[in-house]
Each structure stands twice: as structure tokens, then as C-alpha cells.
XYZ file of C-alpha atoms in Angstrom:
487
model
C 23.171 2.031 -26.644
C 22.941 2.317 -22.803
C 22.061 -0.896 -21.324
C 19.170 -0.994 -19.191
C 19.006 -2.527 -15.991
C 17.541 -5.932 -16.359
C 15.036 -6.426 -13.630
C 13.371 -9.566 -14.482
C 16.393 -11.570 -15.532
C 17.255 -11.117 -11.711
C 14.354 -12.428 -10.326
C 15.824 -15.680 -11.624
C 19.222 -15.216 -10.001
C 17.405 -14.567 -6.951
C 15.330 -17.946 -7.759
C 18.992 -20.152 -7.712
C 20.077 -18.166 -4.470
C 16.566 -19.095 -2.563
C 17.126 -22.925 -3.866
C 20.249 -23.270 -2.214
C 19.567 -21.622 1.072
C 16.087 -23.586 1.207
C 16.835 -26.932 -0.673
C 14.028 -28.839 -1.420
C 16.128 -31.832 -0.683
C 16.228 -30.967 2.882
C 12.769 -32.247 2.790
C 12.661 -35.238 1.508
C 12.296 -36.899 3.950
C 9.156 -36.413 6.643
C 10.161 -33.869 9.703
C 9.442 -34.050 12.451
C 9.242 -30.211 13.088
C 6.487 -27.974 11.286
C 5.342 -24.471 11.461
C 2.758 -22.963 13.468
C 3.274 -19.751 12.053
C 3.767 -17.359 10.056
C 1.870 -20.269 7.238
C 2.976 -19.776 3.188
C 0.181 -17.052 1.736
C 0.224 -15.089 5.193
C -0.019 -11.099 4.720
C 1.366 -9.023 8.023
C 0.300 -4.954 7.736
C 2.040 -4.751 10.939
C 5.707 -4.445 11.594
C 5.361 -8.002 13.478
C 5.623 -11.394 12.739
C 5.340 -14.410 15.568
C 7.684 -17.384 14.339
C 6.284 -20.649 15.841
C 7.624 -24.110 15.734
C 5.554 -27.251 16.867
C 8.214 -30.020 17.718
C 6.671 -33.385 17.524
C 10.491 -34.833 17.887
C 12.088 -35.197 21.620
C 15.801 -34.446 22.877
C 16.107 -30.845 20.606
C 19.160 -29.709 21.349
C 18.194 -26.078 19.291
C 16.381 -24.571 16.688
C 17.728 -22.122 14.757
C 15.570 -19.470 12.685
C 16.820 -18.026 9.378
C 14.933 -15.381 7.009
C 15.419 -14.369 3.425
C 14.324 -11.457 2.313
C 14.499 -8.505 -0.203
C 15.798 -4.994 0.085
C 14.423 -2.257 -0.600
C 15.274 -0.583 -4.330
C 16.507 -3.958 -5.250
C 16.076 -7.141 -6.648
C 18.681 -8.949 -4.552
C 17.562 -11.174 -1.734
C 20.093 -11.225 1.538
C 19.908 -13.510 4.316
C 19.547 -13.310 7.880
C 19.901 -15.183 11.397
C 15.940 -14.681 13.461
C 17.681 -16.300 16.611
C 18.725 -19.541 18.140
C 16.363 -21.441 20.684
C 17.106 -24.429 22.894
C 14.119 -25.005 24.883
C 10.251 -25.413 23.856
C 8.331 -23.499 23.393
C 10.362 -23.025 20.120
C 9.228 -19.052 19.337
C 10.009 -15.664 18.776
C 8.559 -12.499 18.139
C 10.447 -11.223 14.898
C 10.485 -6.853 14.704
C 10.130 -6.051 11.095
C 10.150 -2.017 11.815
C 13.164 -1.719 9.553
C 12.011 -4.456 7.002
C 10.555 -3.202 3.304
C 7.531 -4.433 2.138
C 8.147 -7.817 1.044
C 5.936 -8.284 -1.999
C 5.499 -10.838 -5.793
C 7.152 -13.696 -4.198
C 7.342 -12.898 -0.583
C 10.008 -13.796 1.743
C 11.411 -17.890 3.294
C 11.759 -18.401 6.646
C 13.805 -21.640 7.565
C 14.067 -23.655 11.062
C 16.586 -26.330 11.372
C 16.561 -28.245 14.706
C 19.400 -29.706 16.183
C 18.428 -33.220 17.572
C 21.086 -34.589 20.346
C 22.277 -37.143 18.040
C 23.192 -34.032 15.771
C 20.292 -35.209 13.199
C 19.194 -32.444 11.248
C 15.636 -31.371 10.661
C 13.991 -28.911 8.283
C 11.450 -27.088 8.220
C 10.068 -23.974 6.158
C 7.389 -21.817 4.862
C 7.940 -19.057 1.902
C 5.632 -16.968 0.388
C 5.091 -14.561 2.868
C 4.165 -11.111 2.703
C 4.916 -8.026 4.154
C 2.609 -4.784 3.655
C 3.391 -2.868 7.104
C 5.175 0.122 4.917
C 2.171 2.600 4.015
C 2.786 3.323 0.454
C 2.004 6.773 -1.771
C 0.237 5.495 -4.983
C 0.081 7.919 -7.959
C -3.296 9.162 -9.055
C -3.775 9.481 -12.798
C -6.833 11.302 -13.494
C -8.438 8.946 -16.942
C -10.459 11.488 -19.325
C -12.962 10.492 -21.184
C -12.442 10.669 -25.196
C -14.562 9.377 -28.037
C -11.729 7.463 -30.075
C -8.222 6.319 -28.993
C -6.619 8.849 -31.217
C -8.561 12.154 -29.066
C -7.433 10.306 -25.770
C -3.446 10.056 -27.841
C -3.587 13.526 -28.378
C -4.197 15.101 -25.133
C -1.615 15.423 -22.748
C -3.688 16.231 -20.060
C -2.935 12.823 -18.317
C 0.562 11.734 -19.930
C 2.664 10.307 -17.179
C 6.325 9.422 -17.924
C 8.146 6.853 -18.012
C 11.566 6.242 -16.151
C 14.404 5.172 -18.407
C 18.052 5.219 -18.071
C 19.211 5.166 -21.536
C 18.742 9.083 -22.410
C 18.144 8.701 -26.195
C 14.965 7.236 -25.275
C 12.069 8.545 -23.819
C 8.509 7.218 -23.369
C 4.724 8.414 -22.389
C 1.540 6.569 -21.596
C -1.719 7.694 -20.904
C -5.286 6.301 -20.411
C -8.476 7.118 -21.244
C -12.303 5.837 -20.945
C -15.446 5.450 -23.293
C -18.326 3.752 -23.896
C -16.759 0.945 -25.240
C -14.001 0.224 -22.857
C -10.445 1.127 -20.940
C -7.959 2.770 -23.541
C -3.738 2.271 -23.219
C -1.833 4.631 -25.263
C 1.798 4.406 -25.585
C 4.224 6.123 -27.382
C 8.357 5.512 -27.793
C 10.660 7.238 -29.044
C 13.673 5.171 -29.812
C 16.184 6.450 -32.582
C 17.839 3.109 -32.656
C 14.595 1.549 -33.403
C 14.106 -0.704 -36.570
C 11.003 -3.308 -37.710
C 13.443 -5.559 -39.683
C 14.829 -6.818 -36.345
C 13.251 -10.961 -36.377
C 9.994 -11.249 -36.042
C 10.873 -12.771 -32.321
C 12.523 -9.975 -31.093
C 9.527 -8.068 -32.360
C 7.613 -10.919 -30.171
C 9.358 -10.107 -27.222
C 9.235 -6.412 -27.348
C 6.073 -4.538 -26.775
C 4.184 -3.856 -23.459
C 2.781 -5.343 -20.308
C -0.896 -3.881 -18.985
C -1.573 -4.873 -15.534
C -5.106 -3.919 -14.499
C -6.531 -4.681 -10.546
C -10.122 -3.731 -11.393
C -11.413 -3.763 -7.791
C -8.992 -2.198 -6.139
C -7.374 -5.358 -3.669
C -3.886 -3.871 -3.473
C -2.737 -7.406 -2.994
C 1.201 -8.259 -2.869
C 1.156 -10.095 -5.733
C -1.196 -10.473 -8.637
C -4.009 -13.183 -8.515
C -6.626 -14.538 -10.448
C -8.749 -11.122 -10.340
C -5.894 -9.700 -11.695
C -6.216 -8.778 -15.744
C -2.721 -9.217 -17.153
C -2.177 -8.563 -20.658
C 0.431 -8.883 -22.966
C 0.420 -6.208 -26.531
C 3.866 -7.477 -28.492
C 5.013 -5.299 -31.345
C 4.492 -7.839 -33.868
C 1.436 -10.286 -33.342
C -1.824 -10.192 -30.983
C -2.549 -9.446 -27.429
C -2.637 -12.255 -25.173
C -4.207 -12.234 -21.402
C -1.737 -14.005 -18.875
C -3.647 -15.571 -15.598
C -1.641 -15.946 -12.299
C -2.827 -18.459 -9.506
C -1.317 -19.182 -6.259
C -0.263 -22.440 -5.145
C 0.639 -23.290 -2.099
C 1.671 -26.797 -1.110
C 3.776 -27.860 2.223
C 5.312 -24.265 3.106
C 5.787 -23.770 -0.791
C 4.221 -20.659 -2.722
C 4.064 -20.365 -6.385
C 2.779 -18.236 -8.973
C 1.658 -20.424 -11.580
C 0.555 -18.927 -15.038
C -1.721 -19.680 -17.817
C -1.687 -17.541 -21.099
C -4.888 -17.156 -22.860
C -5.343 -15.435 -26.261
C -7.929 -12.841 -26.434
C -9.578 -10.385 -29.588
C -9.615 -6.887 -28.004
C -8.390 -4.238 -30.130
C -5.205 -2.951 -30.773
C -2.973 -1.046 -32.642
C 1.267 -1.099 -33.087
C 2.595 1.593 -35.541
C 6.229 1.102 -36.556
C 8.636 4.241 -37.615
C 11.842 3.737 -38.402
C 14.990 4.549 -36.360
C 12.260 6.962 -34.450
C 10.335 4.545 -32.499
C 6.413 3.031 -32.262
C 3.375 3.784 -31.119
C 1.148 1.242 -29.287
C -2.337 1.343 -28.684
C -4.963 -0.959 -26.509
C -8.810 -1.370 -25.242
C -9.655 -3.380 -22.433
C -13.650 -3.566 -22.860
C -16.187 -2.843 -20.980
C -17.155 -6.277 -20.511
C -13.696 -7.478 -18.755
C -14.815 -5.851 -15.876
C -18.163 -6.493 -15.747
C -21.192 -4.604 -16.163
C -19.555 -0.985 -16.122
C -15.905 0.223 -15.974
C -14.833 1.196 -12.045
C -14.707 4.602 -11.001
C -10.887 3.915 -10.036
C -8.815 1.170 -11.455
C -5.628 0.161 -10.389
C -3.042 -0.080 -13.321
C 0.136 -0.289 -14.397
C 2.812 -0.908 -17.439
C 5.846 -2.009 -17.994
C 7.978 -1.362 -21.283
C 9.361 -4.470 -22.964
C 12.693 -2.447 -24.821
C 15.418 -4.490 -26.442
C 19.057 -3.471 -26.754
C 21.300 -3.506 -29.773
C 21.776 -7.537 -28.886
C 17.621 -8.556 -28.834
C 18.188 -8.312 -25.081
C 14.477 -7.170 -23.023
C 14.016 -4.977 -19.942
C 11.469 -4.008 -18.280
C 10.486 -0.709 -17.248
C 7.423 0.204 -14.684
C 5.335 3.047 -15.038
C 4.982 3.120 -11.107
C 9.061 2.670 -10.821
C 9.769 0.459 -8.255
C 12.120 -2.924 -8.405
C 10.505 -5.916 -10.230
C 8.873 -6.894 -7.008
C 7.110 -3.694 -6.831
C 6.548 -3.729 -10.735
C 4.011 -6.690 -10.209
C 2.578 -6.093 -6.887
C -0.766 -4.459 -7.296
C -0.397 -2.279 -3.974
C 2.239 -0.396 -5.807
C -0.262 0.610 -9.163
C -1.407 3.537 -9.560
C -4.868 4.767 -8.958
C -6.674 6.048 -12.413
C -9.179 7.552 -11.319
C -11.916 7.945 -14.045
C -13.048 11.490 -14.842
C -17.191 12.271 -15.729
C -17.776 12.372 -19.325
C -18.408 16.587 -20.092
C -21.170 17.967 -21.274
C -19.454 19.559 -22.973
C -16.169 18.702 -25.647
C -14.546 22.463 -25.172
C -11.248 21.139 -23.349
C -11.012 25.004 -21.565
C -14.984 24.703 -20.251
C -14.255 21.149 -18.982
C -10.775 21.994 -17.312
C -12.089 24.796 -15.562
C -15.503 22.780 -14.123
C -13.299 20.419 -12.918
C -10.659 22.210 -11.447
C -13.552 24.756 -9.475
C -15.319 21.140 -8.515
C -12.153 19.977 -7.052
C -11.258 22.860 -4.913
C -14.786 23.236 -3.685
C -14.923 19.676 -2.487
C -11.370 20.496 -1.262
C -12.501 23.088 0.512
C -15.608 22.187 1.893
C -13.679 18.719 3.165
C -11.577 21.045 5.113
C -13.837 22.865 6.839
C -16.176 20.035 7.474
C -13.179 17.997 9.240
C -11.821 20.970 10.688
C -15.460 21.549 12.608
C -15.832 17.849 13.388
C -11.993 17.039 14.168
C -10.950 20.075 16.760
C -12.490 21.693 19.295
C -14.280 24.575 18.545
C -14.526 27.716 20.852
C -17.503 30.098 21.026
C -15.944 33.629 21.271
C -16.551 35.547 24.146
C -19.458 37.434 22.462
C -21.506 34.121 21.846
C -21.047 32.930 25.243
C -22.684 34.770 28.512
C -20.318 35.129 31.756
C -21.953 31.962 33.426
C -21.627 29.954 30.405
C -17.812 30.807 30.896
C -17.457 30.283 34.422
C -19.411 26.683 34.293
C -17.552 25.809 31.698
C -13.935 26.799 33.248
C -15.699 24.843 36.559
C -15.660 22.126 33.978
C -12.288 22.095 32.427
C -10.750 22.587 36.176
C -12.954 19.493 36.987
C -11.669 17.211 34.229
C -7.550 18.580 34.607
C -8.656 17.123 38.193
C -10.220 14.113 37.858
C -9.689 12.828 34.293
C -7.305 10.068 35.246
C -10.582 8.572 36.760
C -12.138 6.162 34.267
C -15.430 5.885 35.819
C -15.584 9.740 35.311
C -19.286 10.963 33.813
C -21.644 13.660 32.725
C -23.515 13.040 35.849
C -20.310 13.136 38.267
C -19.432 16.765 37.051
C -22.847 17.795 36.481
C -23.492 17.449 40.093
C -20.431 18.884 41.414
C -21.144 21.833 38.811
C -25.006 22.041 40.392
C -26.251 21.733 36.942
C -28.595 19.334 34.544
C -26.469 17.004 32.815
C -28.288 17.772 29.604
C -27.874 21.499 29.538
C -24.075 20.834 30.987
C -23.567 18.580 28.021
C -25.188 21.300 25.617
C -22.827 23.927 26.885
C -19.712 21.922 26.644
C -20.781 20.983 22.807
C -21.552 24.859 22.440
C -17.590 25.697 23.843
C -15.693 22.849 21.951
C -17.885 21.585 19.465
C -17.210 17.677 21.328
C -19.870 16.194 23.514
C -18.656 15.905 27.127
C -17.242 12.061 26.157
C -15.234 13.206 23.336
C -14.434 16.102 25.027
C -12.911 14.139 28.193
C -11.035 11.388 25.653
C -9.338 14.514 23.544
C -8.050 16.180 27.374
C -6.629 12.343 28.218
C -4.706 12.482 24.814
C -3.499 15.893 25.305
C -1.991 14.929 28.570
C -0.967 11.105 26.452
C 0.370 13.204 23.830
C 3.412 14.987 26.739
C 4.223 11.728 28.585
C 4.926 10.218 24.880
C 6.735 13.052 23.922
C 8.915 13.479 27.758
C 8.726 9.991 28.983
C 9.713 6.124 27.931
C 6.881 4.789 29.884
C 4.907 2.304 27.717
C 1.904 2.810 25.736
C -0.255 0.825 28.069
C 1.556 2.783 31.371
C 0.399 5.958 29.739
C -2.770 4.922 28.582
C -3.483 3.797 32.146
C -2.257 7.139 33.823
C -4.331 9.108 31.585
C -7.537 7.422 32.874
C -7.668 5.211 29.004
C -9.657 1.665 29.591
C -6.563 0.276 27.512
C -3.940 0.951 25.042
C -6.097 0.278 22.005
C -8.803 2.566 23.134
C -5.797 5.411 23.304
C -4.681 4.409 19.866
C -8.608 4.514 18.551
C -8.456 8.135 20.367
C -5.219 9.291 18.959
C -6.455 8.042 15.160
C -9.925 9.681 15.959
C -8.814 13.599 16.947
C -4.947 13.673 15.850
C -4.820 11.397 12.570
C -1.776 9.318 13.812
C -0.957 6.709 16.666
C 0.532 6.970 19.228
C 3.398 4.926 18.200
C 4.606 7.105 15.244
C 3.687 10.294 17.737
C 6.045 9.131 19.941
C 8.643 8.207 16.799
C 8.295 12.256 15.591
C 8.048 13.857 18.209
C 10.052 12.375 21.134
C 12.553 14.663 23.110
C 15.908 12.602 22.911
């Protein structure tokens, strides 16, 4: 057989490598340096991070800041130099742009300060998270089915699973009733026998990972349902709380047995069949509308060995961060049980709503022109006074209804009427989505800064450009800039 690539085994390798780059012996002793920030349990969603220092110590020769992190795809951890400071204040602003998501266990960051003796002191903080990269979760749509064995054999939501060894192959699906949250799996293994010892049997089986209200978090916590469904024996629930304790982060664990039902079918050198309900009661008074989920295979090798395969893919990290899951989104239960009548209401639902989301966001997003035969000849020629006004004068912040109304001779109610009538955008909106327009070229043509441009275009500051750009374009200005820039 193929081996597998063992993904949790290095999670332990990568354990030994953090000990020895951030030996708890180095703090045995009280320092005299701490951190400020980033603090152990900190999550940045921007591609950021301020490293502080507070020095309570005198005659620092320099601090040097060192980060350990994980790359993407992998399960290895490298390590890298933040910079070297001799003089307080003892900070730096650390870019991240090119850094993964740093998820499960989160990253170390380590100072050591140089006293002029050449003493040594130590200070760290792990456990901290990065979630700055935006990331694509599957949806699985989760049909409704009466028993576990209707919801086993439709394949209307089967996903796949992942695995290298091609003589194996594996599906899973969910599914929703009355009574609870259904996991089917099914694999097919030719090498597969149930005479193996009963602890391999142990081992082997399946992980369910379930973030019922949606947090995303980096790692699991103690919202998260966990649940373990071995081949031979019951399910157990596993509970993981955070612990954080002078710049240290753990995952701590408590395993729980739980009666839920469940059923393991064995077939000989062809593989088993594994079937789970969360109920209805786990989380709480009615199942979600969308659950976050995911599982990971337990399969054995020829030697008893176990690896783990994700559902979502992903390296281990990513395996048992909940931002990674994917979304099961839980269908309406039909009227009626034809498969073909319930396909078909769904699918016209969908591309109504589809439809009618489009068009709705299309009207409200972009300017929207009257044609020529809705709109009289002084309608146009106010309005053309009106767009020559604002190419004029938009770089004025203090620029209003009343300013152009007055220089247009006209009411400022019935000028603010006839602009929404031409663009569909009341004269505000209408004057922020001309300043981005004219944002949008200097980003693309110039290197000015963000705030330069948002000043030049007649923007009260940077953020309100950004709020602009996310309003009427869908983007910032940042990643504009990023596609679209002329080299």
C-alpha cells in the first residue's frame, strides 16, 4: 500500500522544533522585559502586526525579534529574524502581506535583549493568529431525508475525499431531519480487514468537527462539537479549551463519552461504511440553517499506522481550524418526496433569487442613466451644468447640494431629484462615486499614498475613500491599486 502522508504525527515534530527555539528554560528565571504586544490568544485579519517590548531593565544594548511560523501547504514551521533594535522604544511594525494564515496553534514570537554586561533576557508570546488571507469555504447543500439510509443513497450532496493512495477512494455526505444532523461515510479500501486488533480498529474510524454558530475561529474552542466515531467501539465527544498562561497558549482537551447513534458496517478486503447523528438537542433548540463542518478519515496502513485526511483539504493546521470548514447549508424539507419536483423547485428558486440579487445590486450599486427619451432637453443641460460643476469643484470637501444648486439657479430639492432621476445616486453619493473615479486613475498611474490621493480627490480621509471604494466598487483601494497598477 501507498503510504499516506502523516499530517498529525508532524504536528509533534513541529512541537520539539518550537521547544528548542523557545525554551521554556529561558524563563525561569523573572525578566525583566515583557510584551506589550501582539499578547498570546491575539487574532490579526489584517496583514499587520505591531511588536512591542516594555523594558523595565536599564543599559539594553539590543533587542532582537524572532518569529516562527508555518507555511503555507505544510506542516513545517521555519524561522525568521523581525529585526534588531538598540534604542527604546523597543518596536516594530511587522508586514505580514506575504504571511499564510497562521491558524490551530498559531505562531511564537521571541525577544531576547542584550544587557551591556551581555546578560541575556527572554521574553515571548505564542499562540497567535493570523486570519488576514480571505479564504473560499465550500458550500455543501444538506438535504433533508427521513432515515440515514435515504440521505446514504442520494448522491445529490456526496463530496469527495482527497487521498493519495489510488486503491482507495472515499465519500461523505450529510443530511438533516427531525431528529438531528446525519454523517454518512463510505470507504472503499480493498486492503481492508476486521480481524486487524481490536486497537487498530480503535484508532481507525472518523473525526466530525461541527462549529454550530458559525465563529470561523483559528482554532477550535469550547463551542466547538468534536466527535470521535472509531470502527470498533462508541462515539466519544472531545472538548478543546484554551489556556493561556505567561505568553503560553495551549489547547487542552477533555474526552467525554456520549450515546448518539451510530452505525460501522465492516466488509471484507472492500472497505466500511460509517454512519452518525448529532441530535437536535446538541445544538440547542433547532438545528442552524448553516453549520460549519468538517471530517477527517482515520486510515491505517499495512503496519496499524493512522493518517488523517480532511474533507476541506488543507494541512493539519487547516484540518482543525474552523475558518477552513465548510458551510452545509441546510436545504427546506419538500413538500414533496419526488427527487425530480424538488430538484427543479430548487434549482428555479435559486436562479430567481440569483437573478433578482443581480438586478437589485446592479440598480442600487451603479449609476443609472435615464435615456434620452425619459429625460427633457433641460433636464439634460442642468444636469451636464452639474457634472461640469462637480469635474470642477469636487476636490472641494465642503462642496454641497446648495453650492451647485445655486450656481445651477435651481431648488436644491428638485436638483437633487433630477440627479437621482440621471444616475440613480443622490447628489452625495453621486459626488463620492466621481471622487473615486478620479481615486481609482491616480491609484492606477501614480505611487502617491492612499491618504495623498484621498486628499486630492476632495475625501475627508483615507478610511472614508476605502468605505467609498467598498460601497460602489466591492474592493479597496489597496488591492485596486495591487490589480490594476500600470508598472
Amino acid at each position: 500500500m501507498k503510504y499516506f502522508i502523516c499530517k498529525f504525527q508532524k504536528v509533534f515534530l513541529v512541537s520539539l522544533f518550537t521547544a528548542f527555539i523557545f525554551d521554556v528554560s529561558l524563563n525561569a528565571q523573572t525578566s525583566c522585559i515583557t510584551f506589550e504586544s501582539p499578547l498570546s490568544g491575539t487574532v490579526f485579519s489584517t496583514p499587520s502586526c505591531t511588536v512591542a517590548l516594555r523594558a523595565d531593565c536599564a543599559n539594553i544594548r539590543k533587542v532582537e525579534f524572532t518569529a516562527r511560523y508555518f507555511q503555507a501547504g505544510t506542516d513545517s514551521a521555519i524561522i525568521v529574524p523581525l529585526g534588531t533594535i538598540t534604542r527604546p522604544p523597543y518596536k516594530l511594525i511587522w508586514n505580514t502581506h506575504n504571511l499564510p494564515n497562521q491558524l490551530f496553534t498559531g505562531i511564537g514570537i521571541l525577544a531576547e535583549a542584550t544587557l551591556a554586561n551581555n546578560e541575556i533576557q527572554i521574553a515571548r508570546q505564542e499562540g497567535i493568529f493570523f486570519t488576514h488571507n480571505p479564504v473560499k469555504r465550500q458550500t455543501i447543500p444538506v438535504r433533508y431525508s427521513a432515515n440515514s439510509a435515504e440521505a446514504k443513497a442520494s448522491e445529490e450532496n456526496t463530496k469527495k475525499f482527497v487521498i493519495d493512495d489510488s486503491k482507495i477512494s472515499a465519500t461523505a455526505n450529510f443530511s438533516w431531519n427531525e431528529r438531528g444532523f446525519n454523517v454518512n461515510v463510505s470507504v472503499k479500501d480493498p486492503a481492508f480487514y476486521s480481524t486487524r486488533p481490536g486497537k487498530q480498529l480503535n484508532e481507525a474510524g472518523i473525526e466530525v468537527m461541527i462549529d454550530p454558530a458559525r465563529r470561523k475561529g483559528a482554532h477550535p474552542a469550547d463551542s466547538t462539537l468534536f466527535f470521535i466515531v472509531p470502527l470498533q467501539g462508541a462515539p466519544y465527544k472531545i472538548n478543546y479549551l484554551a489556556q493561556i498562561s505567561a505568553g503560553t497558549f495551549r489547547l487542552n482537551t477533555k474526552t467525554s463519552k456520549v450515546d448518539y447513534s451510530y452505525k460501522t458496517e465492516l466488509r471484507e478486503f472492500k472497505g466500511y461504511d460509517i454512519s452518525f447523528t448529532i441530535p437536535r438537542e446538541a445544538f440547542g433548540r433547532a438545528l442552524p440553517d448553516t453549520i460549519g463542518a468538517n471530517i477527517a478519515l482515520r486510515l491505517q496502513d499495512e503496519e496499524g499506522t493512522v493518517h488523517k485526511v480532511s474533507l476541506v483539504g488543507g494541512s493539519v493546521f487547516e484540518m482543525y481550524s474552523p475558518i477552513f470548514w465548510a458551510d452545509c447549508v441546510k436545504l427546506k424539507k419538500p413538500f414533496l418526496m419526488n427527487a425530480s419536483v424538488q430538484w427543479f423547485m430548487f434549482f428555479f428558486a435559486g436562479l430567481v433569487l440569483s437573478f433578482t440579487a443581480y438586478l437589485i445590486i446592479s440598480k442600487i450599486r451603479r449609476p443609472q442613466h435615464l435615456s434620452n427619451f425619459e429625460r427633457s432637453e433641460e433636464e439634460k443641460r442642468i444636469f451636464d451644468q452639474v457634472k461640469e460643476i462637480i469635474d470642477q469643484d469636487f476636490v472641494k470637501k465642503d462642496l454641497s447640494l446648495d453650492q451647485v444648486a445655486q450656481k445651477c439657479a435651481i431648488d436644491a430639492q428638485k436638483l437633487n431629484t433630477l440627479i437621482k432621476r440621471s444616475t440613480g445616486f443622490t447628489f452625495q453619493n453621486y459626488l463620492l462615486y466621481c471622487r473615486t473615479e478620479v481615486a481609482k486613475e491616480r491609484l492606477r498611474s501614480s505611487r502617491s499614498s492612499e491618504k495623498t490621493i484621498a486628499d486630492l480627490c476632495g475625501f475627508g480621509s483615507a478610511v472614508e475613500m476605502e468605505k467609498c471604494f467598498t460601497k460602489f466598487h466591492h474592493t479597496t483601494p489597496y488591492k485596486f491599486r495591487m490589480d490594476q497598477q500600470v508598472a
